[in-house]
Short mmCIF file of C-alpha atoms and ligand atoms in Angstrom, two decimals:
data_model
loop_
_atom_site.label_atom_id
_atom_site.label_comp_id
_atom_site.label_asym_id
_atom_site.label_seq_id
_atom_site.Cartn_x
_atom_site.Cartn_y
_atom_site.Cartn_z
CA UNK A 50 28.78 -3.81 5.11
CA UNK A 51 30.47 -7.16 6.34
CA UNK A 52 28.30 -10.28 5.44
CA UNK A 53 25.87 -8.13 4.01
CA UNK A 54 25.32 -8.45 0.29
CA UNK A 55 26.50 -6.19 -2.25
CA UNK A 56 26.35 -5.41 -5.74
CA UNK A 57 23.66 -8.05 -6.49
CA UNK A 58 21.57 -8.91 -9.59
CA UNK A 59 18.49 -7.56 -10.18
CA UNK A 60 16.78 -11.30 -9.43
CA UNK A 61 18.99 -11.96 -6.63
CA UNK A 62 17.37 -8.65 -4.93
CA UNK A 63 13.99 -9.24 -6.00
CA UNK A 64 14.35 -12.52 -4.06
CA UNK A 65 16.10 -10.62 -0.99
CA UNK A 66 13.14 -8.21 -0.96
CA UNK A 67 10.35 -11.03 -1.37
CA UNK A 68 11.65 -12.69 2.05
CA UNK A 69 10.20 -9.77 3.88
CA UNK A 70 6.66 -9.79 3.47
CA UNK A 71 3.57 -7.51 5.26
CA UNK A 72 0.20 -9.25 6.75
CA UNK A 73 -2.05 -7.65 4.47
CA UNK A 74 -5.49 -6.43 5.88
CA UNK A 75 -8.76 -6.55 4.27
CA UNK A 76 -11.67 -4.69 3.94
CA UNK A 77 -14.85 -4.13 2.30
CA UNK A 78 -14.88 -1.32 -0.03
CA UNK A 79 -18.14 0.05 -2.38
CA UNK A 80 -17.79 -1.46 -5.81
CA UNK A 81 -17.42 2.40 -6.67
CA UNK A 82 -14.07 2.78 -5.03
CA UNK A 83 -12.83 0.16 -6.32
CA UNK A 84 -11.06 0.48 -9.81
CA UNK A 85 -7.22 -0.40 -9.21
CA UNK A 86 -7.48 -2.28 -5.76
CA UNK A 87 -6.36 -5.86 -5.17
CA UNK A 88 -9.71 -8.40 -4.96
CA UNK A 89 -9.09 -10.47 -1.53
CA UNK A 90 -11.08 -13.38 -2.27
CA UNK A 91 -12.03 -15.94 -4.98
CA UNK A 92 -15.58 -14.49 -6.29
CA UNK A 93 -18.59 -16.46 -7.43
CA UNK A 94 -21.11 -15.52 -9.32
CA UNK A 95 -24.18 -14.65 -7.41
CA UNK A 96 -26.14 -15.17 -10.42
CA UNK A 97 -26.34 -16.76 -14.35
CA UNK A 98 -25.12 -14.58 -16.68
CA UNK A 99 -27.46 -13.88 -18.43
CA UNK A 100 -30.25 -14.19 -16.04
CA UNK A 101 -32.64 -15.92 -18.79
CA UNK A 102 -32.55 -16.32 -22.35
CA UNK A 103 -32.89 -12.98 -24.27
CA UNK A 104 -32.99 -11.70 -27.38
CA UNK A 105 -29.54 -10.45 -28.83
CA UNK A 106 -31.09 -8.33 -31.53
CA UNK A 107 -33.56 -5.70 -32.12
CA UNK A 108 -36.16 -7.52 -34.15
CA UNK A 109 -38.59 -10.69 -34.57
CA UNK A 110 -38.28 -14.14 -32.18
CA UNK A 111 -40.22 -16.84 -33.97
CA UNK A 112 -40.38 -20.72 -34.49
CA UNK A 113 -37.54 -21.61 -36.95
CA UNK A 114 -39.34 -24.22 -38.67
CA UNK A 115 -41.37 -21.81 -39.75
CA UNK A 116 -39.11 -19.56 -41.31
CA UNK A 117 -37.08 -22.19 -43.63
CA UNK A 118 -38.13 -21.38 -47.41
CA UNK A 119 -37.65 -17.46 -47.37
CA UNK A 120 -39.46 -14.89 -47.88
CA UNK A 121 -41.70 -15.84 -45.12
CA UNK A 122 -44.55 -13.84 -43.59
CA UNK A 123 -45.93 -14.38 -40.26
CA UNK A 124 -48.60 -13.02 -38.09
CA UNK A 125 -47.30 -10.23 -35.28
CA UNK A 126 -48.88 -11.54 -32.18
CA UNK A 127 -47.09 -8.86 -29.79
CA UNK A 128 -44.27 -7.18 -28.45
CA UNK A 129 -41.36 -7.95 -25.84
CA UNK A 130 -39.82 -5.03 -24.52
CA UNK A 131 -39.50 -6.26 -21.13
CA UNK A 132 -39.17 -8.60 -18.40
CA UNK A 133 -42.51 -9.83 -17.54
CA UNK A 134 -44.21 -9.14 -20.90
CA UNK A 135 -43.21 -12.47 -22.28
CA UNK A 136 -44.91 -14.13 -19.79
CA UNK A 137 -48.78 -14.48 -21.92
CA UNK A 138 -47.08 -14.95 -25.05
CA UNK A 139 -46.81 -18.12 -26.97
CA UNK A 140 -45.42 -18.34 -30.36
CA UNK A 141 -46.95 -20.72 -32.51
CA UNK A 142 -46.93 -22.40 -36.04
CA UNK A 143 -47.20 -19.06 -38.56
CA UNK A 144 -46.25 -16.38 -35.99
CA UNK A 145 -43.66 -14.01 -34.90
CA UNK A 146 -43.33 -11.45 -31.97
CA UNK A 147 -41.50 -7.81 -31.68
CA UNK A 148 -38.78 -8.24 -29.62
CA UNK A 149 -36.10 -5.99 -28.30
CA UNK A 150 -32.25 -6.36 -27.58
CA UNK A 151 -32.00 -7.55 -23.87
CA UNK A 152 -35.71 -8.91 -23.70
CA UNK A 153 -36.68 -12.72 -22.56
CA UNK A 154 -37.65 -14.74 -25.10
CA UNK A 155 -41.01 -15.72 -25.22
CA UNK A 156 -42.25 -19.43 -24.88
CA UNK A 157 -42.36 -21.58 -27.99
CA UNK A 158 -39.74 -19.28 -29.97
CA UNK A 159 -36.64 -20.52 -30.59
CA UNK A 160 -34.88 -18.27 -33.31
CA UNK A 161 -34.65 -14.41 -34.04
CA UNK A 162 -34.18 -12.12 -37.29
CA UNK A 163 -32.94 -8.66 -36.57
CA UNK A 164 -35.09 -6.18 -37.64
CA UNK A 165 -32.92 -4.58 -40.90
CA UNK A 166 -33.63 -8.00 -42.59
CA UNK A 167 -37.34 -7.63 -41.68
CA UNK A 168 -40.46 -5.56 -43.02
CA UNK A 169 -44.06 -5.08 -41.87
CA UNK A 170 -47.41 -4.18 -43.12
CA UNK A 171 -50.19 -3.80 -40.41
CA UNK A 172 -49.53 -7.30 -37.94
CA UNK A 173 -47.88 -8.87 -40.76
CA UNK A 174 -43.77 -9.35 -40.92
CA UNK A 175 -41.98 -10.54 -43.87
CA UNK A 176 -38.69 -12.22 -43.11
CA UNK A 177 -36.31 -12.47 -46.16
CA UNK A 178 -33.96 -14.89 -44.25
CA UNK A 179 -34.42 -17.97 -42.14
CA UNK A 180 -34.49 -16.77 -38.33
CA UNK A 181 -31.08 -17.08 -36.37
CA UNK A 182 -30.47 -19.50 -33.16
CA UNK A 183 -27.68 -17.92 -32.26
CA UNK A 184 -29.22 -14.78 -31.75
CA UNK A 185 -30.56 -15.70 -28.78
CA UNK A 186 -28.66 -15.19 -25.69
CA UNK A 187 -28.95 -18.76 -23.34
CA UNK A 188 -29.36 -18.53 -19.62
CA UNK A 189 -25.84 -18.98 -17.98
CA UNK A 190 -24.23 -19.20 -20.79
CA UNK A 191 -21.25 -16.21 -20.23
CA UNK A 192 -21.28 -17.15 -16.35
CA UNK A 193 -22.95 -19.94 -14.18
CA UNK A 194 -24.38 -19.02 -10.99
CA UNK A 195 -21.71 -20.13 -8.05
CA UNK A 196 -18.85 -20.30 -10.97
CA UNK A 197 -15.77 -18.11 -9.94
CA UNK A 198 -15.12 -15.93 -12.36
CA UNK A 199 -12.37 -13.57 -10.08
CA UNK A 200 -9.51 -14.77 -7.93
CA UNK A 201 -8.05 -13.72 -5.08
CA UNK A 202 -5.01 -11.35 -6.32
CA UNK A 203 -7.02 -9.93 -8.99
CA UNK A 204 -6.23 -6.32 -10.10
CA UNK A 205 -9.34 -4.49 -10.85
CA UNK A 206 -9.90 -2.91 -13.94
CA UNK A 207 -13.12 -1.42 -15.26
CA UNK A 208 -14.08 -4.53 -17.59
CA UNK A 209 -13.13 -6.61 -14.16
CA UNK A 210 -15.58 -4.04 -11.70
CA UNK A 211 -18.30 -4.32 -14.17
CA UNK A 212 -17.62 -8.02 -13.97
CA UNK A 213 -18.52 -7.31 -10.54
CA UNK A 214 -21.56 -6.09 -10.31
CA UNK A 215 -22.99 -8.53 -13.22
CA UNK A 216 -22.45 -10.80 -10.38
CA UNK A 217 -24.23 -9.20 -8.16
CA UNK A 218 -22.04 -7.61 -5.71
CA UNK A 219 -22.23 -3.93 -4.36
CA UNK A 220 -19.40 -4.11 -2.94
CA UNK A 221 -16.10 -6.20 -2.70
CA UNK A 222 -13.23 -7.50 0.33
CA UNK A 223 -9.90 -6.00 -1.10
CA UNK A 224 -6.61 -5.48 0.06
CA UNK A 225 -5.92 -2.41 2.52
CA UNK A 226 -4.05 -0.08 0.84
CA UNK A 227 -0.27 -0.13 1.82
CA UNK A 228 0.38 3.46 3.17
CA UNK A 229 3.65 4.14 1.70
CA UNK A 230 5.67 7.10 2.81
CA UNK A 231 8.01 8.67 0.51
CA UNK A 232 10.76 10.81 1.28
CA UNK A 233 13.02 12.61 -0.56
CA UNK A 234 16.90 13.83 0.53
CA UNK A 235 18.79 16.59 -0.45
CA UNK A 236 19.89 19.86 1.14
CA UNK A 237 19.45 21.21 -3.08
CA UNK A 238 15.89 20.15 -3.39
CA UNK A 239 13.06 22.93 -3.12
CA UNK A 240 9.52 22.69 -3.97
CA UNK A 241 7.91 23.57 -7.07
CA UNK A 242 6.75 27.09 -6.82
CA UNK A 243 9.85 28.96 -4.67
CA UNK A 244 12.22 30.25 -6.55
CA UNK A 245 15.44 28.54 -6.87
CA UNK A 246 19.05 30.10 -5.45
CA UNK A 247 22.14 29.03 -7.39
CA UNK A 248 22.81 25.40 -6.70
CA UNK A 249 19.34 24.77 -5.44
CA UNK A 250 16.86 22.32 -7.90
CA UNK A 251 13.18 21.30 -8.05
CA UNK A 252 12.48 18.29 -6.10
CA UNK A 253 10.98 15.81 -8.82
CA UNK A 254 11.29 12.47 -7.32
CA UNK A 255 8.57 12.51 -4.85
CA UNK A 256 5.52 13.10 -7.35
CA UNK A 257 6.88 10.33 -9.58
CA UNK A 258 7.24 7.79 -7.05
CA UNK A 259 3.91 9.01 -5.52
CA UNK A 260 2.68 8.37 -9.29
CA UNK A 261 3.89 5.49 -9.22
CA UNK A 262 2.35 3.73 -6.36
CA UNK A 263 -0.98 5.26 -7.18
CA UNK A 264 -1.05 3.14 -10.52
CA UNK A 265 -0.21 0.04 -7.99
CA UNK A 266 -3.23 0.64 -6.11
CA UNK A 267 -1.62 1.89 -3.02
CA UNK A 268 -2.05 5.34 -0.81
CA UNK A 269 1.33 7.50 -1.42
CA UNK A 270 2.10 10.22 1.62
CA UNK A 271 4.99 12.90 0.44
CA UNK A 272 6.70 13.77 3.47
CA UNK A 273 8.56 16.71 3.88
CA UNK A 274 12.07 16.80 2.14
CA UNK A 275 14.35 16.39 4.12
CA UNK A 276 18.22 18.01 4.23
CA UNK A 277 21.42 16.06 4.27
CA UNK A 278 21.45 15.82 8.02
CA UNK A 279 21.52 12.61 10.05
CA UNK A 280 19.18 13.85 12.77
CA UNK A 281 16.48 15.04 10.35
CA UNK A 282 16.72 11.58 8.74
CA UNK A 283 16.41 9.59 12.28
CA UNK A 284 13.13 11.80 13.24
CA UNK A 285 11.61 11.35 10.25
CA UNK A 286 12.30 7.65 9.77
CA UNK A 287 11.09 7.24 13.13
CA UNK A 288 7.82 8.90 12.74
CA UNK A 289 7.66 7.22 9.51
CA UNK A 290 7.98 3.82 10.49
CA UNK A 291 5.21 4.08 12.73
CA UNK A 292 2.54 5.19 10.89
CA UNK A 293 3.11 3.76 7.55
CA UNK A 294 3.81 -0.03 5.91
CA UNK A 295 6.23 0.97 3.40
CA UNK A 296 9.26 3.70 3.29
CA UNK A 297 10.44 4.74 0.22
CA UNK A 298 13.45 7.24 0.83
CA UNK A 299 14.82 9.18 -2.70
CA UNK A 300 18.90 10.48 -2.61
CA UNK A 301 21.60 9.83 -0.63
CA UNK A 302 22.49 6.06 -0.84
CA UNK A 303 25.60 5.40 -2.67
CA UNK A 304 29.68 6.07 -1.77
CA UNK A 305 29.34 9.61 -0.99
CA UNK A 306 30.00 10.75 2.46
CA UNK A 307 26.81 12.69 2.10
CA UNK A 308 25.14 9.56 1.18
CA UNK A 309 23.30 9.65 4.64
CA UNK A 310 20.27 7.09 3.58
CA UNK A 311 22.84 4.40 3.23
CA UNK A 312 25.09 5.64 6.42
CA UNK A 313 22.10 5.92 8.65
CA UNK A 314 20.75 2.59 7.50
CA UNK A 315 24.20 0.96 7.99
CA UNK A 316 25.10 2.05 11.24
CA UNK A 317 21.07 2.44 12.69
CA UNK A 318 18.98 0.08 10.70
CA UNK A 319 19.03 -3.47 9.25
CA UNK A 320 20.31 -3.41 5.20
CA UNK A 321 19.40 -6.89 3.63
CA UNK A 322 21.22 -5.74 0.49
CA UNK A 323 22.80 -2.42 -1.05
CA UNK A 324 23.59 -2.16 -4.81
CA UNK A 325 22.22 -4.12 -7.71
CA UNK A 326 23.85 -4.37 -11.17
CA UNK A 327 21.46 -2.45 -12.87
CA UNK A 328 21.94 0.77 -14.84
CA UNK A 329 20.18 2.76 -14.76
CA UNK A 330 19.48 2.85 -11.16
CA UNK A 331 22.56 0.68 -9.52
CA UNK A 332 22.84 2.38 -5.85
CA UNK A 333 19.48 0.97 -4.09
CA UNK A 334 19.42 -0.65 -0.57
CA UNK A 335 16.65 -2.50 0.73
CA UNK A 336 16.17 -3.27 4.68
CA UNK A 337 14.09 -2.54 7.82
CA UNK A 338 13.90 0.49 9.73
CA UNK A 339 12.40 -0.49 13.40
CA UNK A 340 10.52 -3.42 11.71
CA UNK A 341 9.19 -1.30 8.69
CA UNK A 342 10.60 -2.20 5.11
CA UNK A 343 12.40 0.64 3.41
CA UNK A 344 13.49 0.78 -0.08
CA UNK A 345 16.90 3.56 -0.59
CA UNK A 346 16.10 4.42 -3.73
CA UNK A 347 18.67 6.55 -6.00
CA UNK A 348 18.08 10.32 -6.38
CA UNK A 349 19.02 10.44 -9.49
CA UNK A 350 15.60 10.98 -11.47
CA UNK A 351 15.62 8.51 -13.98
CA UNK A 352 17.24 5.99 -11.63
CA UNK A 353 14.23 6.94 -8.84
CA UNK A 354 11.98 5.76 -11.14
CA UNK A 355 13.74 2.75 -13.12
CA UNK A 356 14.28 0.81 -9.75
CA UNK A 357 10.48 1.59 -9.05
CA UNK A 358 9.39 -0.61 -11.88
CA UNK A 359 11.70 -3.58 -11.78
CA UNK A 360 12.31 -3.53 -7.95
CA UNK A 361 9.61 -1.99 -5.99
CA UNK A 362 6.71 -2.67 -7.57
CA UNK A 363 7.63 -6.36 -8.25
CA UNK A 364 7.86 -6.75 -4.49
CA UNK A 365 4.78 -4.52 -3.94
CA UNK A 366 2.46 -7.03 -6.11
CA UNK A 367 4.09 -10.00 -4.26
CA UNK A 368 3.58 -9.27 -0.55
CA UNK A 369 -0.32 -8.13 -1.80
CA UNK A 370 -0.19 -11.14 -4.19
CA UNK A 371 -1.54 -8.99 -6.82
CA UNK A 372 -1.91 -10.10 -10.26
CA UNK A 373 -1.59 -6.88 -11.97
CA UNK A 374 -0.97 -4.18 -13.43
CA UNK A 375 0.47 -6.07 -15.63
CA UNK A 376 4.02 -5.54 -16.74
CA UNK A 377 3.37 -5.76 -20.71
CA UNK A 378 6.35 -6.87 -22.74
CA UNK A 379 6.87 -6.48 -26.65
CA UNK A 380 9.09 -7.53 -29.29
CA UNK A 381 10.00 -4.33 -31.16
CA UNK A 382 12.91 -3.81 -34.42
CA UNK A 383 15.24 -1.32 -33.48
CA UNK A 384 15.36 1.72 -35.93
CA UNK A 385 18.38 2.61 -33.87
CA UNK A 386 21.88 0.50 -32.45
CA UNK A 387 21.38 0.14 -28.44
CA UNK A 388 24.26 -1.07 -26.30
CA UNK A 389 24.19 -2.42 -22.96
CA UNK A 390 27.35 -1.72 -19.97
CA UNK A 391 29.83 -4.26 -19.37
CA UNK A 392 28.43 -5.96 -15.48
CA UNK A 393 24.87 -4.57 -15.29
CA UNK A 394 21.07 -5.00 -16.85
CA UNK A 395 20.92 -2.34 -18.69
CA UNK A 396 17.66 -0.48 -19.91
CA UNK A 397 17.48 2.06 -22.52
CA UNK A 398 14.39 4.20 -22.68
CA UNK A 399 12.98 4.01 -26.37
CA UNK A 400 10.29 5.31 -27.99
CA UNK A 401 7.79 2.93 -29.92
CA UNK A 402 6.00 3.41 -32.83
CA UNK A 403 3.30 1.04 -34.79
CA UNK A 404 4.87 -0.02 -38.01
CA UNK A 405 3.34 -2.21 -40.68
CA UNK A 406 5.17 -5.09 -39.24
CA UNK A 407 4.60 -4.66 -35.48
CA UNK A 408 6.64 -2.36 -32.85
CA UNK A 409 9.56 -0.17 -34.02
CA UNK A 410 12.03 1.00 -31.21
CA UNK A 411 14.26 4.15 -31.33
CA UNK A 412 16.54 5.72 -28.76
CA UNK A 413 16.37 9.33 -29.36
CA UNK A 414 16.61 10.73 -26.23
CA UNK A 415 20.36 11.21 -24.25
CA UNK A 416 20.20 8.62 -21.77
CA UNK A 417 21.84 10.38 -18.99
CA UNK A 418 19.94 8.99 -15.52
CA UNK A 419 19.41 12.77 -14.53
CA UNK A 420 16.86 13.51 -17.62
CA UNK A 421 13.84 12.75 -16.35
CA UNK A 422 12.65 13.39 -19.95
CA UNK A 423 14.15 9.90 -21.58
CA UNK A 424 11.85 8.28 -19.65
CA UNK A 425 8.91 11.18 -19.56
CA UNK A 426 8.99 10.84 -23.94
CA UNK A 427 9.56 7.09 -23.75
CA UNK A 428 7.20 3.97 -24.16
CA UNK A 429 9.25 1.32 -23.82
CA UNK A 430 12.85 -0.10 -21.89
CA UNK A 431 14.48 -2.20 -24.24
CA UNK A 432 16.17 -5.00 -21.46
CA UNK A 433 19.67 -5.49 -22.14
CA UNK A 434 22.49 -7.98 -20.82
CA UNK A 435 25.33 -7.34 -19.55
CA UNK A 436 28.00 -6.36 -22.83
CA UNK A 437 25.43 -7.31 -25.16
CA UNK A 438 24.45 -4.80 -27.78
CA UNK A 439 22.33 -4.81 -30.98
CA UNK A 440 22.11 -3.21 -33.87
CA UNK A 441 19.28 -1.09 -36.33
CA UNK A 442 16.95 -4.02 -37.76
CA UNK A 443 17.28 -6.61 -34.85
CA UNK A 444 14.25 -7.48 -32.88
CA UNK A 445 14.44 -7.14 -29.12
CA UNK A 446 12.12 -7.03 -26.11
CA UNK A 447 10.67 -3.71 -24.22
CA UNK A 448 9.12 -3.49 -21.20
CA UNK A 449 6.22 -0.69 -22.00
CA UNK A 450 6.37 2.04 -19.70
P1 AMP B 637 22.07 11.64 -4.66
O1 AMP B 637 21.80 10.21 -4.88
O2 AMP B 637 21.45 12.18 -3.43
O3 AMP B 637 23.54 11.94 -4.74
O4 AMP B 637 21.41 12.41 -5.86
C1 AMP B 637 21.83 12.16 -7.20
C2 AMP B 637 21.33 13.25 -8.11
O5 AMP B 637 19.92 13.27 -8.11
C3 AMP B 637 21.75 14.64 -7.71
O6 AMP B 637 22.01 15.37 -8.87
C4 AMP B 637 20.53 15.19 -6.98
O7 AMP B 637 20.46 16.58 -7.03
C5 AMP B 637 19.42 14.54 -7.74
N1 AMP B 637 18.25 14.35 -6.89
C6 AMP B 637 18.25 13.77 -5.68
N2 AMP B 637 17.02 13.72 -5.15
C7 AMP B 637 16.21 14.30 -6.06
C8 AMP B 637 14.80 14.56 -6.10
N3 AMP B 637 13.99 14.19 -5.09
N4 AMP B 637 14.30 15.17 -7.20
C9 AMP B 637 15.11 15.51 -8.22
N5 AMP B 637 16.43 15.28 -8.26
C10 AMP B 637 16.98 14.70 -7.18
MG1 MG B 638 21.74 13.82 -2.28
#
């Protein structure tokens, strides 16, 4: 490894990672397609939000002044259920008119009473409460037109794409979608669905990590697995690292001699770091392969998908400058003692329930990085330092998972 470093902290290889960066392309995509992308552009409205003033309640839009010594009753002079009906009607002293949720408010109105504290005989309404100002719904008043309401790096939820199209726009400029190539290593791994020959497992890794950059936003490819064989590995890097912006490899990167990601990468490609004192998950390498960025990522299951969420994804959202999905972090009270290792960050995979007081933490699962189940019955990672430890009743933080 010479010069190279080794054994890193987790920050230390975030930054190592976040000095090689992609040109990301974008394009115009239907507002449809476009739940979980990354918004390109600052947006401005297109329009006021709402358009004109409208009536927030099914029921009555009259004068207020008219309406201040309850019960009241007032002549009906018409219905609004519409745009465009409002436009002959003018409310004066001593009357009211039907309107609906959504509909403009007619001229010379300037409260409403919703329709439960109303009641009506023939074109007369009684009110039994002053009319309500606030019920009415003022031009502009969630969004102005030209106002930006989105910035560039947004992630796009549903709330955020119906945002979208209250502004006005049928479709959006987001990021490309990185094309990220995963491929797992192992001369044991088989596919779901052939049956296994003593020795042989099911190759898990692949779907997670494909999972996993799905919920990013991104366009996962699962390559063929490949065997523990050098020349396999340099063909399919090769044809990898043309046709996609992001390798992530699964297996075969720490002291083994049939750790070939790591040889191959050492003696063939360009390593920027290997190892970061993290457990689970302490053998990844990031580097280049012929210009493309490549993450080694452990092939231990757990591990695979630990180093995902604090190492990969972090530098995924930074080189798109995405703003989500948002890591969320809690403070939970331990129902159970955690401990950390004695050099590394050290997550343990807890489950989290809603007590009366806020988030309760237990590790119940065996933490071993091969069971893919601690993290597949888990909701949180409660984030440990190195040696420290803590005990039932403390509070700590979790990452939710
Ligand atoms: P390695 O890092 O290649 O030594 O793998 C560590 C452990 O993870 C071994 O027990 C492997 O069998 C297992 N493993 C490696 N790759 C995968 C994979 N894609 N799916 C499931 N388990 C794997
Ligand atoms: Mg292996």
């Amino acid at each position: 490894m010479g010069e190279k470093p080794y054994f890193v902290k987790l920050a230390q290889a975030i930054e190592i990672c976040n000095r090689t960066t992609l040109q990301p392309i974008v394009e115009r995509v239907p507002l449809d397609e476009c739940h979980n992308r990354i918004l390109a552009t600052d947006l401005p409205s297109l329009v006021n939000d709402p358009p004109f003033d409208n009536s927030a309640m099914d029921g009555f839009a009259m004068r207020h002044i008219d309406t201040r010594n309850p019960p009241t009753n007032l002549k009906i002079i018409g219905t609004i259920q519409a745009a465009g009906q409002e436009e002959n009607i003018e409310v004066k002293k001593g009357q009211a008119v039907r309107i609906m949720t959504g509909a403009p408010m007619p001229k010379g109105a300037d409260s409403i009473l919703q329709v439960e504290l109303t009641s009506t005989t023939n074109d007369t309404v009684t009110l039994s409460q002053e009319g309500m100002k606030h019920f009415i719904r003022k031009t502009g008043e969630n969004l102005r037109k030209g106002e930006t309401a989105l910035k560039a790096g947004t992630y796009l939820t549903p709330a955020k794409l119906g945002l979208c199209a209250t502004m006005g726009y049928p479709s959006l400029p987001v990021v490309k979608k990185l094309k990220v190539a995963i491929i797992s290593t192992g001369d044991e791994l088989k596919q779901p669905g052939v049956e296994l020959q003593r020795g042989e497992i099911y190759e898990s890794n692949s779907f997670g990590l494909s999972g996993l950059v799905k919920w990013l936003g991104h366009q996962p490819t699962r390559l063929q697995c490949v065997g523990d064989t050098i020349d396999d590995l340099r063909n399919i890097l090769n044809s990898a690292s043309t046709e996609y912006d992001l390798i992530l490899t699964s297996g075969g990167v720490s002291m083994g001699e049939w750790d070939l990601v790591r040889k191959i990468m050492e003696e063939e490609g360009d390593i920027h770091f290997w190892r970061i004192k993290l457990r689970p998950g302490s053998p990844p390498l990031f580097g280049l392969w012929k210009d493309t960025p490549i993450f080694g990522l452990p092939g231990n299951p757990v591990s695979s998908h630990v180093v995902f969420r604090m190492l990969v994804a972090p530098w995924i959202r930074n080189t798109t400058s995405a703003d989500g999905p948002i890591e969320n972090r809690a403070r939970a009270v331990l129902a159970t003692d955690v401990k950390s290792t004695k050099d590394c960050l050290t997550l343990r995979r807890v489950s989290i329930e809603l007590g009366n007081e806020g988030y309760i933490a237990h590790q119940k699962i065996h933490q071993g990085s091969g069971n893919l189940a601690s993290v597949a019955f888990s909701e949180g990672l409660v984030i440990l330092q190195p040696g420290q430890k803590y005990s039932i009743g403390d509070v700590v933080e979790v990452l939710l998972i």
